[in-house]
Amino acid sequence: MKITGIEYRTISIPFIPAIQEHRGMEYPTTLIWVHTDEGLTGLGESNSLNSDITDQADSIAEKYVGKNLWDIDLASESFAFQCAFYDLAGQALGVPAHKLIGQKYRDSVELAYWSPPMPAEATAAEAERAADMGFRVHKLKARKVNIVETARLIEKACGPDFEIRVDPNTEFGDLETGLRLAQELLPYNIEVYEDPIRFEDLSWYRQMREAVEVPVARHLGAPPGILENIRAEAVDAVNMGGNVAGIRKSAAVAEAADLPIWVQIFAFGSCVASTFAAHMACTLPNCTMPIDELPHIRVDDLSGGSMDLSNGAIHLSDAPGLGISLDMDAVKRYQIR
């Protein structure tokens, strides 16, 4: 099966109103169609926030067009084209994409809800919306100025069982501040602290783990960094990303240390990237925490209902490839180039 052509459309789908108001920016992505001489087409997606993959169209065509899909090491390709290639391979073989990645450990992959830094009242309103939609974990880009009040209002709106994933992107600063805020947040249902404090001194993370009952996590990109943090006793869990080959290696390192993980592979993608991330995640035995893929924070996921996102999870079918199709009317509506 030879690749005969590659098609691109860059889209910009608005965030839902509450997030659009406080994030205040567009986040374009580029949809990719990989066509073959057997009449099959695979779907991929590329992040176009900082650069547009279409600027590299000629060199990409030179690399792939005319090549036999079965001569490509699918697991080692970049995420955007890997997604399309696994979609094609699954269609050709009549199996879902996850069947080509590894053993499936779960039929559905839970997602975390997400909010940027917002006033506490606005975040609590979003948490209530998330809970009503069936999400059980809300990831906050937390800030020390209002995280305690935000947690209080979320519990008031959603009840004590709704979990808060606290991700300050190290904004809590030093160990002393991190411990103080953790103490103030003790009454609330914090799922995990992700990158709560600066990490130039990993002993701070070890000390925070020793002092705080809530798990402490790092967002790490490759096995060497994961191994370094494990040896430093700095983590209880890991958030990771990458392509199929990389993320399976990273997950295996974490699994050897008996650490749970979640993945953030694309985050702000449409149904295409989010569904492929779910196909990957369902094959990782220790990926037991809700993943950071966020098609639900846009006004449209482009799936036209073909992606089964309900009760806070993507439910995977046994349909060949990704198992989804694009709503082309929606694609045209949000296309910017």
CSV table of C-alpha atoms in Angstrom, one decimal:
chain,number,residue,atom,x,y,z
A,1,MET,CA,0.0,0.0,0.0
A,2,LYS,CA,1.8,3.1,-1.3
A,3,ILE,CA,1.2,6.7,-0.1
A,4,THR,CA,0.0,8.8,-3.0
A,5,GLY,CA,-0.5,12.2,-1.5
A,6,ILE,CA,-0.9,14.2,1.7
A,7,GLU,CA,-3.6,16.9,2.3
A,8,TYR,CA,-3.6,19.6,5.0
A,9,ARG,CA,-6.2,22.0,6.4
A,10,THR,CA,-5.4,24.3,9.3
A,11,ILE,CA,-8.3,25.0,11.6
A,12,SER,CA,-9.0,27.1,14.7
A,13,ILE,CA,-11.9,26.0,16.9
A,14,PRO,CA,-12.8,28.4,19.7
A,15,PHE,CA,-12.6,27.3,23.2
A,16,ILE,CA,-15.9,27.1,25.2
A,17,PRO,CA,-16.9,30.5,26.5
A,18,ALA,CA,-15.5,30.4,30.0
A,19,ILE,CA,-12.1,29.2,28.9
A,20,GLN,CA,-12.0,31.6,25.9
A,21,GLU,CA,-12.7,34.5,28.2
A,22,HIS,CA,-9.7,33.8,30.4
A,23,ARG,CA,-7.3,32.1,28.0
A,24,GLY,CA,-7.8,34.8,25.4
A,25,MET,CA,-6.0,33.2,22.5
A,26,GLU,CA,-6.5,30.9,19.5
A,27,TYR,CA,-4.9,27.5,19.3
A,28,PRO,CA,-4.8,26.3,15.7
A,29,THR,CA,-4.2,22.7,14.7
A,30,THR,CA,-3.6,21.2,11.2
A,31,LEU,CA,-5.6,18.2,10.1
A,32,ILE,CA,-3.8,15.7,7.9
A,33,TRP,CA,-5.2,13.3,5.3
A,34,VAL,CA,-2.7,10.6,4.0
A,35,HIS,CA,-4.0,9.1,0.8
A,36,THR,CA,-3.0,5.7,-0.6
A,37,ASP,CA,-3.2,3.8,-3.9
A,38,GLU,CA,-5.7,1.4,-2.3
A,39,GLY,CA,-8.2,4.1,-1.7
A,40,LEU,CA,-7.7,4.3,2.0
A,41,THR,CA,-7.1,7.6,3.8
A,42,GLY,CA,-5.6,8.0,7.3
A,43,LEU,CA,-6.2,10.9,9.6
A,44,GLY,CA,-3.5,12.8,11.6
A,45,GLU,CA,-3.2,16.1,13.4
A,46,SER,CA,-0.4,18.6,14.1
A,47,ASN,CA,0.0,21.4,16.6
A,48,SER,CA,0.1,24.6,14.7
A,49,LEU,CA,0.3,27.1,17.6
A,50,ASN,CA,3.9,28.1,16.9
A,51,SER,CA,4.5,26.8,13.4
A,52,ASP,CA,2.4,25.4,10.6
A,53,ILE,CA,3.4,21.9,9.3
A,54,THR,CA,2.2,23.0,5.9
A,55,ASP,CA,5.4,25.1,5.6
A,56,GLN,CA,7.2,21.8,5.4
A,57,ALA,CA,4.8,20.2,2.9
A,58,ASP,CA,7.4,19.7,0.2
A,59,SER,CA,10.0,18.0,2.4
A,60,ILE,CA,7.3,15.8,4.0
A,61,ALA,CA,6.0,14.8,0.6
A,62,GLU,CA,9.5,13.9,-0.5
A,63,LYS,CA,9.9,11.7,2.6
A,64,TYR,CA,6.6,9.8,2.4
A,65,VAL,CA,4.9,10.0,-1.0
A,66,GLY,CA,5.6,6.9,-3.0
A,67,LYS,CA,6.7,4.9,0.1
A,68,ASN,CA,5.0,1.7,1.0
A,69,LEU,CA,3.2,2.0,4.4
A,70,TRP,CA,4.5,-1.4,5.4
A,71,ASP,CA,8.1,-0.2,5.1
A,72,ILE,CA,7.5,2.5,7.7
A,73,ASP,CA,8.4,2.0,11.4
A,74,LEU,CA,5.0,3.2,12.6
A,75,ALA,CA,5.9,3.3,16.3
A,76,SER,CA,8.9,5.6,15.7
A,77,GLU,CA,7.2,8.3,13.5
A,78,SER,CA,6.2,11.7,14.8
A,79,PHE,CA,2.8,11.8,16.5
A,80,ALA,CA,1.0,13.7,13.7
A,81,PHE,CA,1.9,11.2,10.9
A,82,GLN,CA,2.0,8.2,13.2
A,83,CYS,CA,-1.6,8.8,13.9
A,84,ALA,CA,-2.5,8.8,10.2
A,85,PHE,CA,-0.3,5.7,9.6
A,86,TYR,CA,-1.9,3.6,12.4
A,87,ASP,CA,-5.3,4.7,11.1
A,88,LEU,CA,-4.4,3.4,7.7
A,89,ALA,CA,-2.8,0.2,8.9
A,90,GLY,CA,-5.8,-0.5,11.1
A,91,GLN,CA,-8.2,0.0,8.2
A,92,ALA,CA,-6.1,-2.1,5.9
A,93,LEU,CA,-6.0,-5.0,8.4
A,94,GLY,CA,-9.5,-4.6,9.7
A,95,VAL,CA,-8.4,-4.0,13.3
A,96,PRO,CA,-8.6,-1.0,15.7
A,97,ALA,CA,-5.4,1.1,16.0
A,98,HIS,CA,-4.7,0.0,19.6
A,99,LYS,CA,-4.5,-3.7,18.4
A,100,LEU,CA,-1.3,-2.7,16.5
A,101,ILE,CA,0.2,-0.9,19.5
A,102,GLY,CA,-0.2,-3.4,22.3
A,103,GLN,CA,-2.6,-5.3,24.5
A,104,LYS,CA,-5.7,-3.4,25.5
A,105,TYR,CA,-6.1,-3.0,29.2
A,106,ARG,CA,-9.3,-0.9,29.2
A,107,ASP,CA,-12.2,-0.3,26.9
A,108,SER,CA,-12.4,3.4,27.8
A,109,VAL,CA,-9.9,6.0,28.7
A,110,GLU,CA,-10.8,8.6,31.3
A,111,LEU,CA,-10.1,12.3,30.6
A,112,ALA,CA,-9.4,15.1,33.1
A,113,TYR,CA,-11.4,18.3,32.7
A,114,TRP,CA,-9.2,21.4,32.4
A,115,SER,CA,-9.1,25.1,33.2
A,116,PRO,CA,-6.5,27.9,32.8
A,117,PRO,CA,-5.9,30.3,35.6
A,118,MET,CA,-9.3,31.9,36.3
A,119,PRO,CA,-11.0,33.6,39.2
A,120,ALA,CA,-12.1,31.1,41.9
A,121,GLU,CA,-15.8,31.6,41.2
A,122,ALA,CA,-15.4,31.0,37.4
A,123,THR,CA,-13.3,27.8,38.0
A,124,ALA,CA,-15.9,26.4,40.4
A,125,ALA,CA,-18.6,27.0,37.9
A,126,GLU,CA,-16.6,25.1,35.3
A,127,ALA,CA,-16.0,22.3,37.8
A,128,GLU,CA,-19.7,22.0,38.4
A,129,ARG,CA,-20.2,21.8,34.6
A,130,ALA,CA,-17.6,19.1,34.4
A,131,ALA,CA,-19.1,17.1,37.2
A,132,ASP,CA,-22.5,17.3,35.5
A,133,MET,CA,-20.9,15.9,32.3
A,134,GLY,CA,-19.5,12.9,34.2
A,135,PHE,CA,-15.9,14.0,34.7
A,136,ARG,CA,-14.5,13.1,38.1
A,137,VAL,CA,-11.2,15.0,38.0
A,138,HIS,CA,-10.6,18.7,37.1
A,139,LYS,CA,-7.0,19.8,36.3
A,140,LEU,CA,-6.3,23.3,37.3
A,141,LYS,CA,-3.5,25.6,36.1
A,142,ALA,CA,-3.3,26.6,39.8
A,143,ARG,CA,-1.9,29.8,41.2
A,144,LYS,CA,-0.9,30.3,44.8
A,145,VAL,CA,-3.0,33.5,45.1
A,146,ASN,CA,-6.3,31.7,44.9
A,147,ILE,CA,-5.9,27.9,44.8
A,148,VAL,CA,-7.2,27.4,48.4
A,149,GLU,CA,-10.3,29.5,47.7
A,150,THR,CA,-10.8,27.7,44.4
A,151,ALA,CA,-10.6,24.3,46.0
A,152,ARG,CA,-13.1,25.4,48.7
A,153,LEU,CA,-15.6,26.6,46.1
A,154,ILE,CA,-15.2,23.5,43.9
A,155,GLU,CA,-16.0,21.3,46.9
A,156,LYS,CA,-19.0,23.4,47.7
A,157,ALA,CA,-20.2,23.1,44.1
A,158,CYS,CA,-19.3,19.5,43.3
A,159,GLY,CA,-19.1,17.7,46.6
A,160,PRO,CA,-16.2,16.0,48.4
A,161,ASP,CA,-15.8,13.2,45.9
A,162,PHE,CA,-14.8,15.4,43.0
A,163,GLU,CA,-11.0,15.4,42.6
A,164,ILE,CA,-8.7,18.4,41.8
A,165,ARG,CA,-5.5,17.9,39.9
A,166,VAL,CA,-3.3,20.8,41.0
A,167,ASP,CA,-0.8,21.9,38.3
A,168,PRO,CA,0.9,25.2,39.1
A,169,ASN,CA,3.7,24.8,36.5
A,170,THR,CA,6.1,25.3,39.5
A,171,GLU,CA,4.4,28.7,40.3
A,172,PHE,CA,4.2,27.7,44.0
A,173,GLY,CA,7.9,28.4,43.9
A,174,ASP,CA,10.0,27.0,46.8
A,175,LEU,CA,9.5,24.1,49.1
A,176,GLU,CA,8.3,26.2,52.0
A,177,THR,CA,5.5,27.7,50.0
A,178,GLY,CA,4.6,24.3,48.5
A,179,LEU,CA,4.3,22.7,51.9
A,180,ARG,CA,2.3,25.7,53.3
A,181,LEU,CA,-0.2,25.5,50.5
A,182,ALA,CA,-0.5,21.7,50.7
A,183,GLN,CA,-1.3,22.1,54.4
A,184,GLU,CA,-4.0,24.7,53.6
A,185,LEU,CA,-5.4,22.4,50.9
A,186,LEU,CA,-5.5,19.4,53.2
A,187,PRO,CA,-9.3,19.6,53.8
A,188,TYR,CA,-10.0,19.2,50.0
A,189,ASN,CA,-9.9,16.3,47.6
A,190,ILE,CA,-6.6,16.9,45.8
A,191,GLU,CA,-5.8,14.0,43.4
A,192,VAL,CA,-2.2,14.9,42.8
A,193,TYR,CA,0.3,17.9,42.8
A,194,GLU,CA,1.9,18.1,39.4
A,195,ASP,CA,5.1,20.2,39.1
A,196,PRO,CA,4.1,22.2,42.2
A,197,ILE,CA,7.5,23.8,43.0
A,198,ARG,CA,10.7,24.5,41.2
A,199,PHE,CA,12.7,21.4,40.3
A,200,GLU,CA,16.3,22.5,40.1
A,201,ASP,CA,16.7,20.7,43.5
A,202,LEU,CA,15.0,17.3,43.4
A,203,SER,CA,15.5,16.9,47.1
A,204,TRP,CA,12.7,19.4,47.5
A,205,TYR,CA,10.3,17.0,45.8
A,206,ARG,CA,11.5,14.2,48.0
A,207,GLN,CA,10.9,16.3,51.1
A,208,MET,CA,7.4,17.3,49.8
A,209,ARG,CA,6.5,13.7,49.2
A,210,GLU,CA,7.6,12.8,52.7
A,211,ALA,CA,5.5,15.6,54.2
A,212,VAL,CA,2.4,15.5,52.1
A,213,GLU,CA,-0.1,12.6,51.9
A,214,VAL,CA,-1.3,13.6,48.4
A,215,PRO,CA,0.8,12.1,45.5
A,216,VAL,CA,3.4,14.4,44.0
A,217,ALA,CA,4.0,14.1,40.2
A,218,ARG,CA,6.3,15.5,37.5
A,219,HIS,CA,5.6,16.2,33.8
A,220,LEU,CA,8.5,14.4,32.2
A,221,GLY,CA,9.3,13.6,28.6
A,222,ALA,CA,11.7,10.7,28.3
A,223,PRO,CA,13.0,7.7,30.2
A,224,PRO,CA,16.3,9.3,31.5
A,225,GLY,CA,14.4,12.1,33.2
A,226,ILE,CA,11.9,9.6,34.7
A,227,LEU,CA,14.7,7.4,35.9
A,228,GLU,CA,16.5,10.4,37.5
A,229,ASN,CA,13.4,11.4,39.4
A,230,ILE,CA,12.8,7.8,40.5
A,231,ARG,CA,16.3,7.5,41.9
A,232,ALA,CA,15.9,10.9,43.7
A,233,GLU,CA,12.6,9.6,45.2
A,234,ALA,CA,11.0,12.7,43.8
A,235,VAL,CA,7.8,11.3,42.3
A,236,ASP,CA,4.7,9.3,43.2
A,237,ALA,CA,3.3,9.5,39.6
A,238,VAL,CA,4.4,10.7,36.2
A,239,ASN,CA,2.7,12.7,33.4
A,240,MET,CA,4.3,11.9,30.1
A,241,GLY,CA,4.1,12.3,26.3
A,242,GLY,CA,5.7,11.3,23.1
A,243,ASN,CA,5.1,9.0,20.2
A,244,VAL,CA,4.2,5.3,20.5
A,245,ALA,CA,7.8,4.0,20.8
A,246,GLY,CA,8.8,6.8,23.3
A,247,ILE,CA,5.8,6.7,25.5
A,248,ARG,CA,5.8,2.9,25.8
A,249,LYS,CA,9.5,3.0,26.9
A,250,SER,CA,8.7,5.8,29.4
A,251,ALA,CA,5.7,4.0,30.8
A,252,ALA,CA,7.7,0.8,31.2
A,253,VAL,CA,10.3,2.7,33.3
A,254,ALA,CA,7.6,4.1,35.5
A,255,GLU,CA,5.9,0.7,35.7
A,256,ALA,CA,9.1,-0.9,36.9
A,257,ALA,CA,9.1,1.5,39.8
A,258,ASP,CA,5.4,0.7,40.5
A,259,LEU,CA,4.3,4.3,39.5
A,260,PRO,CA,1.0,5.2,38.0
A,261,ILE,CA,1.0,7.5,35.0
A,262,TRP,CA,-1.2,9.6,32.8
A,263,VAL,CA,-0.4,11.0,29.4
A,264,GLN,CA,-0.5,14.4,27.7
A,265,ILE,CA,0.3,13.7,24.1
A,266,PHE,CA,-1.4,16.5,22.2
A,267,ALA,CA,-3.8,18.1,24.8
A,268,PHE,CA,-5.5,20.7,22.6
A,269,GLY,CA,-6.3,18.5,19.6
A,270,SER,CA,-9.6,17.6,18.0
A,271,CYS,CA,-11.2,14.2,17.9
A,272,VAL,CA,-8.3,13.0,15.7
A,273,ALA,CA,-5.4,13.5,18.1
A,274,SER,CA,-7.5,12.7,21.2
A,275,THR,CA,-8.8,9.4,19.8
A,276,PHE,CA,-5.3,8.3,18.9
A,277,ALA,CA,-4.0,9.3,22.3
A,278,ALA,CA,-6.8,7.1,23.8
A,279,HIS,CA,-5.8,4.2,21.6
A,280,MET,CA,-2.2,4.6,22.9
A,281,ALA,CA,-3.2,5.0,26.5
A,282,CYS,CA,-5.4,2.0,26.7
A,283,THR,CA,-2.4,-0.2,26.0
A,284,LEU,CA,-0.4,1.1,29.0
A,285,PRO,CA,-1.1,-1.0,32.1
A,286,ASN,CA,-0.1,1.7,34.5
A,287,CYS,CA,-2.0,4.5,32.8
A,288,THR,CA,-4.6,4.5,35.5
A,289,MET,CA,-5.0,8.3,35.9
A,290,PRO,CA,-7.2,10.4,33.7
A,291,ILE,CA,-5.3,11.7,30.7
A,292,ASP,CA,-4.8,15.3,29.6
A,293,GLU,CA,-6.5,15.3,26.2
A,294,LEU,CA,-9.0,18.0,25.9
A,295,PRO,CA,-11.4,17.9,22.9
A,296,HIS,CA,-14.2,18.7,25.4
A,297,ILE,CA,-13.0,22.3,26.0
A,298,ARG,CA,-13.6,23.3,22.4
A,299,VAL,CA,-17.0,24.3,21.0
A,300,ASP,CA,-16.7,21.4,18.5
A,301,ASP,CA,-14.6,18.3,18.4
A,302,LEU,CA,-15.2,17.8,14.6
A,303,SER,CA,-16.3,14.2,15.1
A,304,GLY,CA,-19.9,14.7,14.3
A,305,GLY,CA,-20.6,12.2,17.1
A,306,SER,CA,-18.3,9.5,15.7
A,307,MET,CA,-16.0,9.8,18.8
A,308,ASP,CA,-17.8,8.3,21.8
A,309,LEU,CA,-16.9,10.9,24.5
A,310,SER,CA,-19.3,10.5,27.4
A,311,ASN,CA,-19.2,10.4,31.2
A,312,GLY,CA,-15.7,12.0,31.1
A,313,ALA,CA,-14.1,9.2,29.0
A,314,ILE,CA,-13.4,8.2,25.4
A,315,HIS,CA,-14.9,4.8,24.7
A,316,LEU,CA,-13.0,2.9,22.1
A,317,SER,CA,-14.8,0.7,19.6
A,318,ASP,CA,-13.4,-2.2,17.6
A,319,ALA,CA,-13.9,-0.3,14.3
A,320,PRO,CA,-10.8,-0.4,12.1
A,321,GLY,CA,-8.1,2.3,12.5
A,322,LEU,CA,-9.1,5.2,14.7
A,323,GLY,CA,-12.7,4.3,14.3
A,324,ILE,CA,-13.9,7.9,13.8
A,325,SER,CA,-14.8,10.2,10.8
A,326,LEU,CA,-14.6,14.0,10.4
A,327,ASP,CA,-17.6,16.3,10.1
A,328,MET,CA,-16.4,18.0,7.0
A,329,ASP,CA,-19.0,20.8,7.3
A,330,ALA,CA,-17.5,21.6,10.7
A,331,VAL,CA,-13.9,21.4,9.3
A,332,LYS,CA,-14.8,24.0,6.6
A,333,ARG,CA,-16.5,26.2,9.2
A,334,TYR,CA,-13.3,26.4,11.3
A,335,GLN,CA,-10.7,26.3,8.5
A,336,ILE,CA,-8.3,29.2,8.5
A,337,ARG,CA,-5.9,28.0,5.7
